[in-house]
PDB file of C-alpha atoms in Angstrom:
ATOM      1  CA  MET Y   1       6.611  49.818  25.936  1.00  0.00           C
ATOM      2  CA  LYS Y   2       5.460  46.329  24.859  1.00  0.00           C
ATOM      3  CA  THR Y   3       4.072  45.903  21.340  1.00  0.00           C
ATOM      4  CA  THR Y   4       0.804  44.000  20.923  1.00  0.00           C
ATOM      5  CA  LEU Y   5       0.943  42.373  17.500  1.00  0.00           C
ATOM      6  CA  PHE Y   6      -2.804  41.888  17.239  1.00  0.00           C
ATOM      7  CA  THR Y   7      -6.003  41.442  19.209  1.00  0.00           C
ATOM      8  CA  GLY Y   8      -8.615  39.042  17.858  1.00  0.00           C
ATOM      9  CA  ALA Y   9      -8.246  36.121  15.462  1.00  0.00           C
ATOM     10  CA  ALA Y  10      -5.198  35.443  13.336  1.00  0.00           C
ATOM     11  CA  ILE Y  11      -5.319  32.749  10.693  1.00  0.00           C
ATOM     12  CA  ALA Y  12      -2.576  30.120  10.767  1.00  0.00           C
ATOM     13  CA  ILE Y  13      -2.780  30.070   7.011  1.00  0.00           C
ATOM     14  CA  VAL Y  14      -2.296  26.982   4.850  1.00  0.00           C
ATOM     15  CA  THR Y  15       0.270  27.051   2.068  1.00  0.00           C
ATOM     16  CA  PRO Y  16      -1.804  26.470  -1.081  1.00  0.00           C
ATOM     17  CA  MET Y  17      -0.268  23.929  -3.451  1.00  0.00           C
ATOM     18  CA  ASN Y  18      -0.692  23.091  -7.107  1.00  0.00           C
ATOM     19  CA  LYS Y  19      -1.314  19.466  -8.092  1.00  0.00           C
ATOM     20  CA  ASP Y  20       2.421  19.007  -8.680  1.00  0.00           C
ATOM     21  CA  GLY Y  21       3.155  20.130  -5.109  1.00  0.00           C
ATOM     22  CA  SER Y  22       4.524  23.566  -5.962  1.00  0.00           C
ATOM     23  CA  VAL Y  23       3.254  26.626  -4.100  1.00  0.00           C
ATOM     24  CA  ASN Y  24       0.092  28.097  -5.640  1.00  0.00           C
ATOM     25  CA  TYR Y  25       0.589  31.842  -5.258  1.00  0.00           C
ATOM     26  CA  ASP Y  26      -2.598  32.752  -7.156  1.00  0.00           C
ATOM     27  CA  MET Y  27      -4.666  30.830  -4.604  1.00  0.00           C
ATOM     28  CA  PHE Y  28      -2.617  32.416  -1.828  1.00  0.00           C
ATOM     29  CA  LYS Y  29      -3.839  35.835  -3.038  1.00  0.00           C
ATOM     30  CA  LYS Y  30      -7.479  34.742  -3.119  1.00  0.00           C
ATOM     31  CA  LEU Y  31      -7.307  33.218   0.342  1.00  0.00           C
ATOM     32  CA  ILE Y  32      -5.565  36.256   1.834  1.00  0.00           C
ATOM     33  CA  ASP Y  33      -8.085  38.686   0.338  1.00  0.00           C
ATOM     34  CA  TYR Y  34     -11.000  36.583   1.564  1.00  0.00           C
ATOM     35  CA  GLN Y  35      -9.572  36.497   5.068  1.00  0.00           C
ATOM     36  CA  ILE Y  36      -8.923  40.220   5.301  1.00  0.00           C
ATOM     37  CA  GLU Y  37     -12.320  41.085   3.806  1.00  0.00           C
ATOM     38  CA  ASN Y  38     -13.989  38.895   6.438  1.00  0.00           C
ATOM     39  CA  GLY Y  39     -12.411  40.275   9.562  1.00  0.00           C
ATOM     40  CA  THR Y  40      -9.245  38.260  10.148  1.00  0.00           C
ATOM     41  CA  ASP Y  41      -6.970  40.351  12.355  1.00  0.00           C
ATOM     42  CA  ALA Y  42      -3.545  38.951  11.367  1.00  0.00           C
ATOM     43  CA  ILE Y  43      -1.981  36.326   9.121  1.00  0.00           C
ATOM     44  CA  VAL Y  44       0.504  33.756  10.365  1.00  0.00           C
ATOM     45  CA  VAL Y  45       2.464  32.325   7.425  1.00  0.00           C
ATOM     46  CA  CYS Y  46       4.717  29.247   7.428  1.00  0.00           C
ATOM     47  CA  GLY Y  47       3.496  27.841  10.701  1.00  0.00           C
ATOM     48  CA  THR Y  48       2.440  24.267  11.411  1.00  0.00           C
ATOM     49  CA  THR Y  49      -0.706  24.673   9.309  1.00  0.00           C
ATOM     50  CA  GLY Y  50       1.421  26.139   6.524  1.00  0.00           C
ATOM     51  CA  GLU Y  51       3.462  22.914   6.301  1.00  0.00           C
ATOM     52  CA  ALA Y  52       6.674  24.738   7.134  1.00  0.00           C
ATOM     53  CA  ALA Y  53       8.327  21.430   8.007  1.00  0.00           C
ATOM     54  CA  THR Y  54       8.232  20.292   4.373  1.00  0.00           C
ATOM     55  CA  LEU Y  55       8.954  23.614   2.659  1.00  0.00           C
ATOM     56  CA  THR Y  56      12.479  24.117   1.395  1.00  0.00           C
ATOM     57  CA  VAL Y  57      14.311  27.093   2.890  1.00  0.00           C
ATOM     58  CA  GLU Y  58      13.874  28.909  -0.428  1.00  0.00           C
ATOM     59  CA  GLU Y  59      10.128  28.205  -0.472  1.00  0.00           C
ATOM     60  CA  HIS Y  60       9.815  29.190   3.182  1.00  0.00           C
ATOM     61  CA  LEU Y  61      11.410  32.576   2.587  1.00  0.00           C
ATOM     62  CA  ASN Y  62       9.559  33.102  -0.681  1.00  0.00           C
ATOM     63  CA  CYS Y  63       6.209  32.496   1.049  1.00  0.00           C
ATOM     64  CA  ILE Y  64       7.024  34.969   3.831  1.00  0.00           C
ATOM     65  CA  SER Y  65       8.148  37.597   1.330  1.00  0.00           C
ATOM     66  CA  PHE Y  66       5.137  37.022  -0.924  1.00  0.00           C
ATOM     67  CA  VAL Y  67       2.575  37.249   1.868  1.00  0.00           C
ATOM     68  CA  SER Y  68       4.227  40.313   3.434  1.00  0.00           C
ATOM     69  CA  ASN Y  69       4.329  42.121   0.094  1.00  0.00           C
ATOM     70  CA  TYR Y  70       0.805  41.129  -0.923  1.00  0.00           C
ATOM     71  CA  VAL Y  71      -0.826  42.021   2.386  1.00  0.00           C
ATOM     72  CA  LYS Y  72       0.787  45.488   2.292  1.00  0.00           C
ATOM     73  CA  LYS Y  73       0.195  46.170   5.980  1.00  0.00           C
ATOM     74  CA  ARG Y  74      -3.573  45.678   5.720  1.00  0.00           C
ATOM     75  CA  VAL Y  75      -3.162  43.397   8.749  1.00  0.00           C
ATOM     76  CA  PRO Y  76      -0.033  42.257  10.583  1.00  0.00           C
ATOM     77  CA  VAL Y  77       1.909  39.388   9.012  1.00  0.00           C
ATOM     78  CA  ILE Y  78       3.581  37.049  11.481  1.00  0.00           C
ATOM     79  CA  ALA Y  79       6.164  34.669  10.051  1.00  0.00           C
ATOM     80  CA  GLY Y  80       6.892  31.229  11.437  1.00  0.00           C
ATOM     81  CA  THR Y  81      10.672  31.046  11.741  1.00  0.00           C
ATOM     82  CA  GLY Y  82      11.264  28.354  14.337  1.00  0.00           C
ATOM     83  CA  SER Y  83      13.730  25.516  13.941  1.00  0.00           C
ATOM     84  CA  ASN Y  84      15.419  22.926  16.111  1.00  0.00           C
ATOM     85  CA  CYS Y  85      18.698  24.439  14.906  1.00  0.00           C
ATOM     86  CA  THR Y  86      19.256  27.801  16.581  1.00  0.00           C
ATOM     87  CA  ASP Y  87      21.396  29.186  13.757  1.00  0.00           C
ATOM     88  CA  THR Y  88      18.732  28.240  11.209  1.00  0.00           C
ATOM     89  CA  ALA Y  89      16.048  29.947  13.299  1.00  0.00           C
ATOM     90  CA  VAL Y  90      18.207  33.078  13.497  1.00  0.00           C
ATOM     91  CA  PHE Y  91      18.712  33.044   9.717  1.00  0.00           C
ATOM     92  CA  LEU Y  92      14.989  32.582   9.031  1.00  0.00           C
ATOM     93  CA  SER Y  93      14.073  35.272  11.551  1.00  0.00           C
ATOM     94  CA  LYS Y  94      16.479  37.857  10.155  1.00  0.00           C
ATOM     95  CA  SER Y  95      15.332  37.048   6.624  1.00  0.00           C
ATOM     96  CA  ALA Y  96      11.662  37.400   7.592  1.00  0.00           C
ATOM     97  CA  GLU Y  97      12.332  40.768   9.193  1.00  0.00           C
ATOM     98  CA  ALA Y  98      14.123  41.910   6.033  1.00  0.00           C
ATOM     99  CA  ALA Y  99      11.182  40.660   3.922  1.00  0.00           C
ATOM    100  CA  GLY Y 100       8.757  42.916   5.792  1.00  0.00           C
ATOM    101  CA  ALA Y 101       7.137  40.605   8.337  1.00  0.00           C
ATOM    102  CA  ASP Y 102       5.593  42.474  11.259  1.00  0.00           C
ATOM    103  CA  GLY Y 103       6.403  39.784  13.799  1.00  0.00           C
ATOM    104  CA  LEU Y 104       7.677  36.258  14.274  1.00  0.00           C
ATOM    105  CA  LEU Y 105       6.212  33.029  15.629  1.00  0.00           C
ATOM    106  CA  VAL Y 106       9.010  30.879  17.003  1.00  0.00           C
ATOM    107  CA  VAL Y 107       8.278  27.316  18.058  1.00  0.00           C
ATOM    108  CA  SER Y 108      10.330  25.577  20.722  1.00  0.00           C
ATOM    109  CA  PRO Y 109      13.045  23.338  19.258  1.00  0.00           C
ATOM    110  CA  TYR Y 110      11.706  19.887  18.456  1.00  0.00           C
ATOM    111  CA  TYR Y 111      13.426  16.481  18.553  1.00  0.00           C
ATOM    112  CA  ASN Y 112      16.512  17.823  20.374  1.00  0.00           C
ATOM    113  CA  LYS Y 113      14.427  18.203  23.568  1.00  0.00           C
ATOM    114  CA  ALA Y 114      16.463  21.068  24.992  1.00  0.00           C
ATOM    115  CA  THR Y 115      16.654  21.814  28.696  1.00  0.00           C
ATOM    116  CA  GLN Y 116      14.940  24.934  30.015  1.00  0.00           C
ATOM    117  CA  LYS Y 117      18.382  26.587  30.108  1.00  0.00           C
ATOM    118  CA  GLY Y 118      18.810  25.611  26.484  1.00  0.00           C
ATOM    119  CA  LEU Y 119      15.435  27.131  25.622  1.00  0.00           C
ATOM    120  CA  ILE Y 120      16.420  30.434  27.241  1.00  0.00           C
ATOM    121  CA  GLU Y 121      19.637  30.534  25.240  1.00  0.00           C
ATOM    122  CA  HIS Y 122      17.898  29.434  22.023  1.00  0.00           C
ATOM    123  CA  PHE Y 123      15.079  31.988  22.175  1.00  0.00           C
ATOM    124  CA  GLY Y 124      17.447  34.627  23.516  1.00  0.00           C
ATOM    125  CA  LYS Y 125      19.785  34.318  20.556  1.00  0.00           C
ATOM    126  CA  ILE Y 126      16.855  34.650  18.153  1.00  0.00           C
ATOM    127  CA  ALA Y 127      15.417  37.647  20.011  1.00  0.00           C
ATOM    128  CA  SER Y 128      18.806  39.359  19.999  1.00  0.00           C
ATOM    129  CA  SER Y 129      19.120  38.947  16.233  1.00  0.00           C
ATOM    130  CA  VAL Y 130      15.981  40.933  15.274  1.00  0.00           C
ATOM    131  CA  ASP Y 131      14.092  44.035  16.294  1.00  0.00           C
ATOM    132  CA  ILE Y 132      10.527  42.972  15.455  1.00  0.00           C
ATOM    133  CA  PRO Y 133       8.175  41.413  18.044  1.00  0.00           C
ATOM    134  CA  ILE Y 134       8.293  37.680  18.744  1.00  0.00           C
ATOM    135  CA  LEU Y 135       5.589  35.263  19.833  1.00  0.00           C
ATOM    136  CA  LEU Y 136       6.865  32.077  21.449  1.00  0.00           C
ATOM    137  CA  TYR Y 137       5.019  28.929  20.405  1.00  0.00           C
ATOM    138  CA  ASN Y 138       4.465  26.178  22.956  1.00  0.00           C
ATOM    139  CA  ILE Y 139       3.020  22.998  21.445  1.00  0.00           C
ATOM    140  CA  PRO Y 140       4.336  20.041  23.453  1.00  0.00           C
ATOM    141  CA  SER Y 141       2.343  17.467  21.470  1.00  0.00           C
ATOM    142  CA  ARG Y 142       4.490  18.191  18.415  1.00  0.00           C
ATOM    143  CA  THR Y 143       7.823  19.204  19.931  1.00  0.00           C
ATOM    144  CA  GLY Y 144       8.226  16.708  22.765  1.00  0.00           C
ATOM    145  CA  LEU Y 145       8.814  19.375  25.417  1.00  0.00           C
ATOM    146  CA  SER Y 146       7.045  22.264  27.106  1.00  0.00           C
ATOM    147  CA  ILE Y 147       8.370  25.733  27.783  1.00  0.00           C
ATOM    148  CA  ALA Y 148       8.081  26.196  31.543  1.00  0.00           C
ATOM    149  CA  PRO Y 149       6.191  29.288  32.735  1.00  0.00           C
ATOM    150  CA  GLU Y 150       9.313  30.323  34.653  1.00  0.00           C
ATOM    151  CA  THR Y 151      11.308  30.110  31.433  1.00  0.00           C
ATOM    152  CA  ILE Y 152       8.845  32.384  29.674  1.00  0.00           C
ATOM    153  CA  LYS Y 153       9.085  34.891  32.529  1.00  0.00           C
ATOM    154  CA  ALA Y 154      12.880  34.821  32.329  1.00  0.00           C
ATOM    155  CA  LEU Y 155      12.729  35.520  28.591  1.00  0.00           C
ATOM    156  CA  VAL Y 156      10.204  38.331  28.996  1.00  0.00           C
ATOM    157  CA  ASP Y 157      12.396  39.850  31.722  1.00  0.00           C
ATOM    158  CA  ARG Y 158      15.444  39.856  29.417  1.00  0.00           C
ATOM    159  CA  TYR Y 159      14.129  40.573  25.919  1.00  0.00           C
ATOM    160  CA  GLU Y 160      11.739  43.432  25.169  1.00  0.00           C
ATOM    161  CA  ASN Y 161      10.749  42.025  21.790  1.00  0.00           C
ATOM    162  CA  ILE Y 162       9.416  38.754  23.238  1.00  0.00           C
ATOM    163  CA  VAL Y 163       5.857  39.998  23.570  1.00  0.00           C
ATOM    164  CA  GLY Y 164       3.554  36.988  23.482  1.00  0.00           C
ATOM    165  CA  VAL Y 165       2.988  33.259  23.398  1.00  0.00           C
ATOM    166  CA  LYS Y 166       0.852  30.945  21.307  1.00  0.00           C
ATOM    167  CA  ASP Y 167      -0.495  28.458  23.814  1.00  0.00           C
ATOM    168  CA  ALA Y 168      -1.246  25.050  22.316  1.00  0.00           C
ATOM    169  CA  THR Y 169      -0.627  23.156  25.542  1.00  0.00           C
ATOM    170  CA  GLY Y 170      -4.240  22.245  26.291  1.00  0.00           C
ATOM    171  CA  ASP Y 171      -3.288  22.883  29.923  1.00  0.00           C
ATOM    172  CA  LEU Y 172      -5.055  25.798  31.586  1.00  0.00           C
ATOM    173  CA  LYS Y 173      -2.895  25.414  34.687  1.00  0.00           C
ATOM    174  CA  TRP Y 174       0.087  26.266  32.493  1.00  0.00           C
ATOM    175  CA  THR Y 175      -1.779  29.196  30.941  1.00  0.00           C
ATOM    176  CA  GLY Y 176      -2.798  30.559  34.324  1.00  0.00           C
ATOM    177  CA  LYS Y 177       0.729  30.378  35.698  1.00  0.00           C
ATOM    178  CA  VAL Y 178       2.152  32.183  32.660  1.00  0.00           C
ATOM    179  CA  ALA Y 179      -0.502  34.895  33.075  1.00  0.00           C
ATOM    180  CA  MET Y 180       0.274  35.180  36.778  1.00  0.00           C
ATOM    181  CA  LEU Y 181       4.051  35.432  36.284  1.00  0.00           C
ATOM    182  CA  CYS Y 182       4.093  37.748  33.275  1.00  0.00           C
ATOM    183  CA  GLY Y 183       0.945  39.829  33.614  1.00  0.00           C
ATOM    184  CA  GLU Y 184       0.434  42.539  31.015  1.00  0.00           C
ATOM    185  CA  ARG Y 185       4.002  42.217  29.771  1.00  0.00           C
ATOM    186  CA  LEU Y 186       3.010  39.151  27.733  1.00  0.00           C
ATOM    187  CA  ASP Y 187       0.095  38.608  25.358  1.00  0.00           C
ATOM    188  CA  ILE Y 188      -1.380  35.105  25.389  1.00  0.00           C
ATOM    189  CA  TYR Y 189      -3.096  33.618  22.336  1.00  0.00           C
ATOM    190  CA  SER Y 190      -4.950  30.349  22.157  1.00  0.00           C
ATOM    191  CA  GLY Y 191      -3.368  27.891  19.762  1.00  0.00           C
ATOM    192  CA  ASP Y 192      -6.467  25.687  19.905  1.00  0.00           C
ATOM    193  CA  ASP Y 193      -9.802  26.755  18.427  1.00  0.00           C
ATOM    194  CA  ASN Y 194     -11.682  24.759  21.075  1.00  0.00           C
ATOM    195  CA  ALA Y 195     -10.066  26.779  23.883  1.00  0.00           C
ATOM    196  CA  ILE Y 196     -10.567  30.370  22.750  1.00  0.00           C
ATOM    197  CA  LEU Y 197     -12.888  31.365  25.584  1.00  0.00           C
ATOM    198  CA  PRO Y 198     -10.966  29.651  28.395  1.00  0.00           C
ATOM    199  CA  ILE Y 199      -7.797  31.467  27.398  1.00  0.00           C
ATOM    200  CA  LEU Y 200      -9.586  34.787  26.986  1.00  0.00           C
ATOM    201  CA  SER Y 201     -10.941  34.309  30.497  1.00  0.00           C
ATOM    202  CA  LEU Y 202      -7.352  34.167  31.755  1.00  0.00           C
ATOM    203  CA  GLY Y 203      -6.484  37.446  30.079  1.00  0.00           C
ATOM    204  CA  GLY Y 204      -5.733  36.222  26.568  1.00  0.00           C
ATOM    205  CA  LYS Y 205      -5.756  38.540  23.561  1.00  0.00           C
ATOM    206  CA  GLY Y 206      -7.121  36.146  20.949  1.00  0.00           C
ATOM    207  CA  VAL Y 207      -6.472  33.032  18.910  1.00  0.00           C
ATOM    208  CA  ILE Y 208      -4.143  31.827  16.171  1.00  0.00           C
ATOM    209  CA  SER Y 209      -6.734  29.823  14.340  1.00  0.00           C
ATOM    210  CA  VAL Y 210      -7.330  26.994  11.895  1.00  0.00           C
ATOM    211  CA  LEU Y 211     -11.113  27.497  12.043  1.00  0.00           C
ATOM    212  CA  SER Y 212     -10.606  30.961  10.537  1.00  0.00           C
ATOM    213  CA  HIS Y 213     -10.022  29.370   7.139  1.00  0.00           C
ATOM    214  CA  VAL Y 214     -13.703  28.517   6.870  1.00  0.00           C
ATOM    215  CA  ALA Y 215     -15.311  30.876   9.397  1.00  0.00           C
ATOM    216  CA  PRO Y 216     -13.143  33.997   9.589  1.00  0.00           C
ATOM    217  CA  ARG Y 217     -15.850  36.452  10.622  1.00  0.00           C
ATOM    218  CA  ASP Y 218     -17.260  34.293  13.395  1.00  0.00           C
ATOM    219  CA  THR Y 219     -13.818  33.381  14.726  1.00  0.00           C
ATOM    220  CA  HIS Y 220     -13.002  37.077  14.927  1.00  0.00           C
ATOM    221  CA  ASP Y 221     -16.389  37.703  16.559  1.00  0.00           C
ATOM    222  CA  ILE Y 222     -15.822  35.108  19.300  1.00  0.00           C
ATOM    223  CA  VAL Y 223     -12.917  37.228  20.519  1.00  0.00           C
ATOM    224  CA  GLU Y 224     -14.493  40.613  19.849  1.00  0.00           C
ATOM    225  CA  LYS Y 225     -17.729  39.702  21.621  1.00  0.00           C
ATOM    226  CA  TYR Y 226     -15.920  38.349  24.670  1.00  0.00           C
ATOM    227  CA  LEU Y 227     -13.574  41.322  24.999  1.00  0.00           C
ATOM    228  CA  SER Y 228     -16.460  43.788  24.558  1.00  0.00           C
ATOM    229  CA  GLY Y 229     -18.410  42.114  27.370  1.00  0.00           C
ATOM    230  CA  ASP Y 230     -20.830  40.007  25.337  1.00  0.00           C
ATOM    231  CA  HIS Y 231     -19.800  36.783  27.017  1.00  0.00           C
ATOM    232  CA  LYS Y 232     -23.048  35.019  26.171  1.00  0.00           C
ATOM    233  CA  GLY Y 233     -22.705  35.810  22.465  1.00  0.00           C
ATOM    234  CA  ALA Y 234     -19.096  34.661  22.473  1.00  0.00           C
ATOM    235  CA  LEU Y 235     -20.043  31.416  24.200  1.00  0.00           C
ATOM    236  CA  GLU Y 236     -22.819  30.729  21.708  1.00  0.00           C
ATOM    237  CA  LEU Y 237     -20.381  31.026  18.810  1.00  0.00           C
ATOM    238  CA  GLN Y 238     -17.696  28.944  20.529  1.00  0.00           C
ATOM    239  CA  LEU Y 239     -20.182  26.146  21.189  1.00  0.00           C
ATOM    240  CA  LYS Y 240     -21.710  26.404  17.708  1.00  0.00           C
ATOM    241  CA  TYR Y 241     -18.377  25.589  16.120  1.00  0.00           C
ATOM    242  CA  LEU Y 242     -17.100  22.881  18.476  1.00  0.00           C
ATOM    243  CA  PRO Y 243     -18.322  19.964  16.289  1.00  0.00           C
ATOM    244  CA  LEU Y 244     -16.675  21.530  13.215  1.00  0.00           C
ATOM    245  CA  ILE Y 245     -13.493  22.233  15.172  1.00  0.00           C
ATOM    246  CA  ASN Y 246     -13.378  18.578  16.207  1.00  0.00           C
ATOM    247  CA  ALA Y 247     -13.806  17.562  12.558  1.00  0.00           C
ATOM    248  CA  LEU Y 248     -11.013  19.914  11.509  1.00  0.00           C
ATOM    249  CA  PHE Y 249      -8.700  18.002  13.825  1.00  0.00           C
ATOM    250  CA  CYS Y 250      -9.980  14.460  13.278  1.00  0.00           C
ATOM    251  CA  GLU Y 251      -6.745  13.846  11.358  1.00  0.00           C
ATOM    252  CA  VAL Y 252      -3.452  15.631  11.785  1.00  0.00           C
ATOM    253  CA  ASN Y 253      -3.503  19.322  10.899  1.00  0.00           C
ATOM    254  CA  PRO Y 254      -3.483  20.598   8.120  1.00  0.00           C
ATOM    255  CA  ILE Y 255      -4.933  17.585   6.302  1.00  0.00           C
ATOM    256  CA  PRO Y 256      -8.589  18.315   7.210  1.00  0.00           C
ATOM    257  CA  VAL Y 257      -8.471  22.089   6.775  1.00  0.00           C
ATOM    258  CA  LYS Y 258      -7.034  21.796   3.280  1.00  0.00           C
ATOM    259  CA  GLU Y 259      -9.897  19.440   2.480  1.00  0.00           C
ATOM    260  CA  ALA Y 260     -12.399  21.852   4.059  1.00  0.00           C
ATOM    261  CA  CYS Y 261     -11.142  24.772   1.980  1.00  0.00           C
ATOM    262  CA  LYS Y 262     -12.321  22.967  -1.169  1.00  0.00           C
ATOM    263  CA  TYR Y 263     -15.931  23.115   0.001  1.00  0.00           C
ATOM    264  CA  ILE Y 264     -15.916  26.857   0.656  1.00  0.00           C
ATOM    265  CA  GLY Y 265     -14.462  27.704  -2.743  1.00  0.00           C
ATOM    266  CA  PHE Y 266     -10.702  27.580  -2.250  1.00  0.00           C
ATOM    267  CA  ASP Y 267      -8.896  24.564  -3.660  1.00  0.00           C
ATOM    268  CA  CYS Y 268      -5.631  24.773  -1.735  1.00  0.00           C
ATOM    269  CA  GLY Y 269      -4.328  21.532  -3.202  1.00  0.00           C
ATOM    270  CA  PRO Y 270      -2.708  18.538  -1.580  1.00  0.00           C
ATOM    271  CA  THR Y 271      -0.544  18.249   1.488  1.00  0.00           C
ATOM    272  CA  ARG Y 272       3.045  17.118   1.103  1.00  0.00           C
ATOM    273  CA  LEU Y 273       4.274  13.743   2.282  1.00  0.00           C
ATOM    274  CA  PRO Y 274       4.438  12.418   4.911  1.00  0.00           C
ATOM    275  CA  LEU Y 275       0.929  13.916   5.185  1.00  0.00           C
ATOM    276  CA  THR Y 276      -1.509  11.935   3.056  1.00  0.00           C
ATOM    277  CA  PRO Y 277      -5.041  12.491   1.684  1.00  0.00           C
ATOM    278  CA  MET Y 278      -7.876  12.334   4.180  1.00  0.00           C
ATOM    279  CA  ASP Y 279      -9.728   9.103   4.889  1.00  0.00           C
ATOM    280  CA  ASP Y 280     -13.076   8.978   3.060  1.00  0.00           C
ATOM    281  CA  ALA Y 281     -15.109   8.508   6.238  1.00  0.00           C
ATOM    282  CA  ASN Y 282     -13.480  11.567   7.782  1.00  0.00           C
ATOM    283  CA  VAL Y 283     -14.086  13.587   4.612  1.00  0.00           C
ATOM    284  CA  THR Y 284     -17.796  12.834   4.957  1.00  0.00           C
ATOM    285  CA  LYS Y 285     -17.747  13.793   8.633  1.00  0.00           C
ATOM    286  CA  LEU Y 286     -15.969  17.059   7.852  1.00  0.00           C
ATOM    287  CA  TYR Y 287     -18.296  17.943   4.995  1.00  0.00           C
ATOM    288  CA  ASN Y 288     -21.368  17.260   7.127  1.00  0.00           C
ATOM    289  CA  GLU Y 289     -20.133  19.591   9.859  1.00  0.00           C
ATOM    290  CA  LEU Y 290     -19.424  22.328   7.301  1.00  0.00           C
ATOM    291  CA  TYR Y 291     -22.929  21.825   5.935  1.00  0.00           C
ATOM    292  CA  ASN Y 292     -24.492  21.877   9.408  1.00  0.00           C
ATOM    293  CA  VAL Y 293     -23.187  25.394  10.077  1.00  0.00           C
ATOM    294  CA  GLY Y 294     -24.025  26.609   6.577  1.00  0.00           C
ATOM    295  CA  LEU Y 295     -20.501  26.867   5.248  1.00  0.00           C
ATOM    296  CA  ALA Y 296     -20.376  24.218   2.502  1.00  0.00           C
ATOM    297  CA  ARG Y 297     -20.735  25.966  -0.836  1.00  0.00           C
ATOM    298  CA  THR Y 298     -20.014  22.990  -3.066  1.00  0.00           C
ATOM    299  CA  ILE Y 299     -21.265  19.400  -3.013  1.00  0.00           C
ATOM    300  CA  LYS Y 300     -18.902  16.676  -1.867  1.00  0.00           C
TER     301      LYS Y 300
END
């Protein structure tokens, strides 16, 4: 029987940093507790928003182990373990399983631009190396390729622990075809906060969210309201947050969300190069949108 890792809103959590660029584990604790206390349904660590690309392997594994141990099964912890090197992805995935992660988020290999056959072999080798559930992660804007719906079906047919996909394609035709081919054997999660409702309408189970950093309860409620039949209430919340969502992505993620965290009481520090501090005009725009929805707790 297929495992559903979570239903609702998972946070694609930032990796808090000290001023010197080291990981700030004390702030990690505060952010995790705040999220769980305010309805977040799962925590995704070391994903795109967590700056996995610029963490060392040691830091990457330490963050997964720390979050898994600190959460203590209060909610599922899903570890980002993707790589454009299959052997590295296998190593990270096995290590995350050993560290206590409840599931894995595995992005398609970037830069190499594998064929669809290559993707099947890549994901298949990872799936065969672990027993915990896996979410595939399709984000063509960052990886340079898209996982074809037929490829996802082939993987679901072969590997029981491939149970879902994070859809950051921005292409509802793609989403619909995946839903049609895989049905209830695959859980679909929006990878874009501005597309939660469209993906839920195609049978999705929730969202892996950046917005959750600043509005965890309402992000959870968008999904809960929709799935419980309160479509109007869900729509009102989705539309309420669209201007803030746009501001959270006015520069490359996670630059804006780390800035936003400062104004709700969580100084998560700088991003690592090549990500740079946010442009002043965009900081003002972001702050104003936080203020407009009543989230800014400190003055810019």
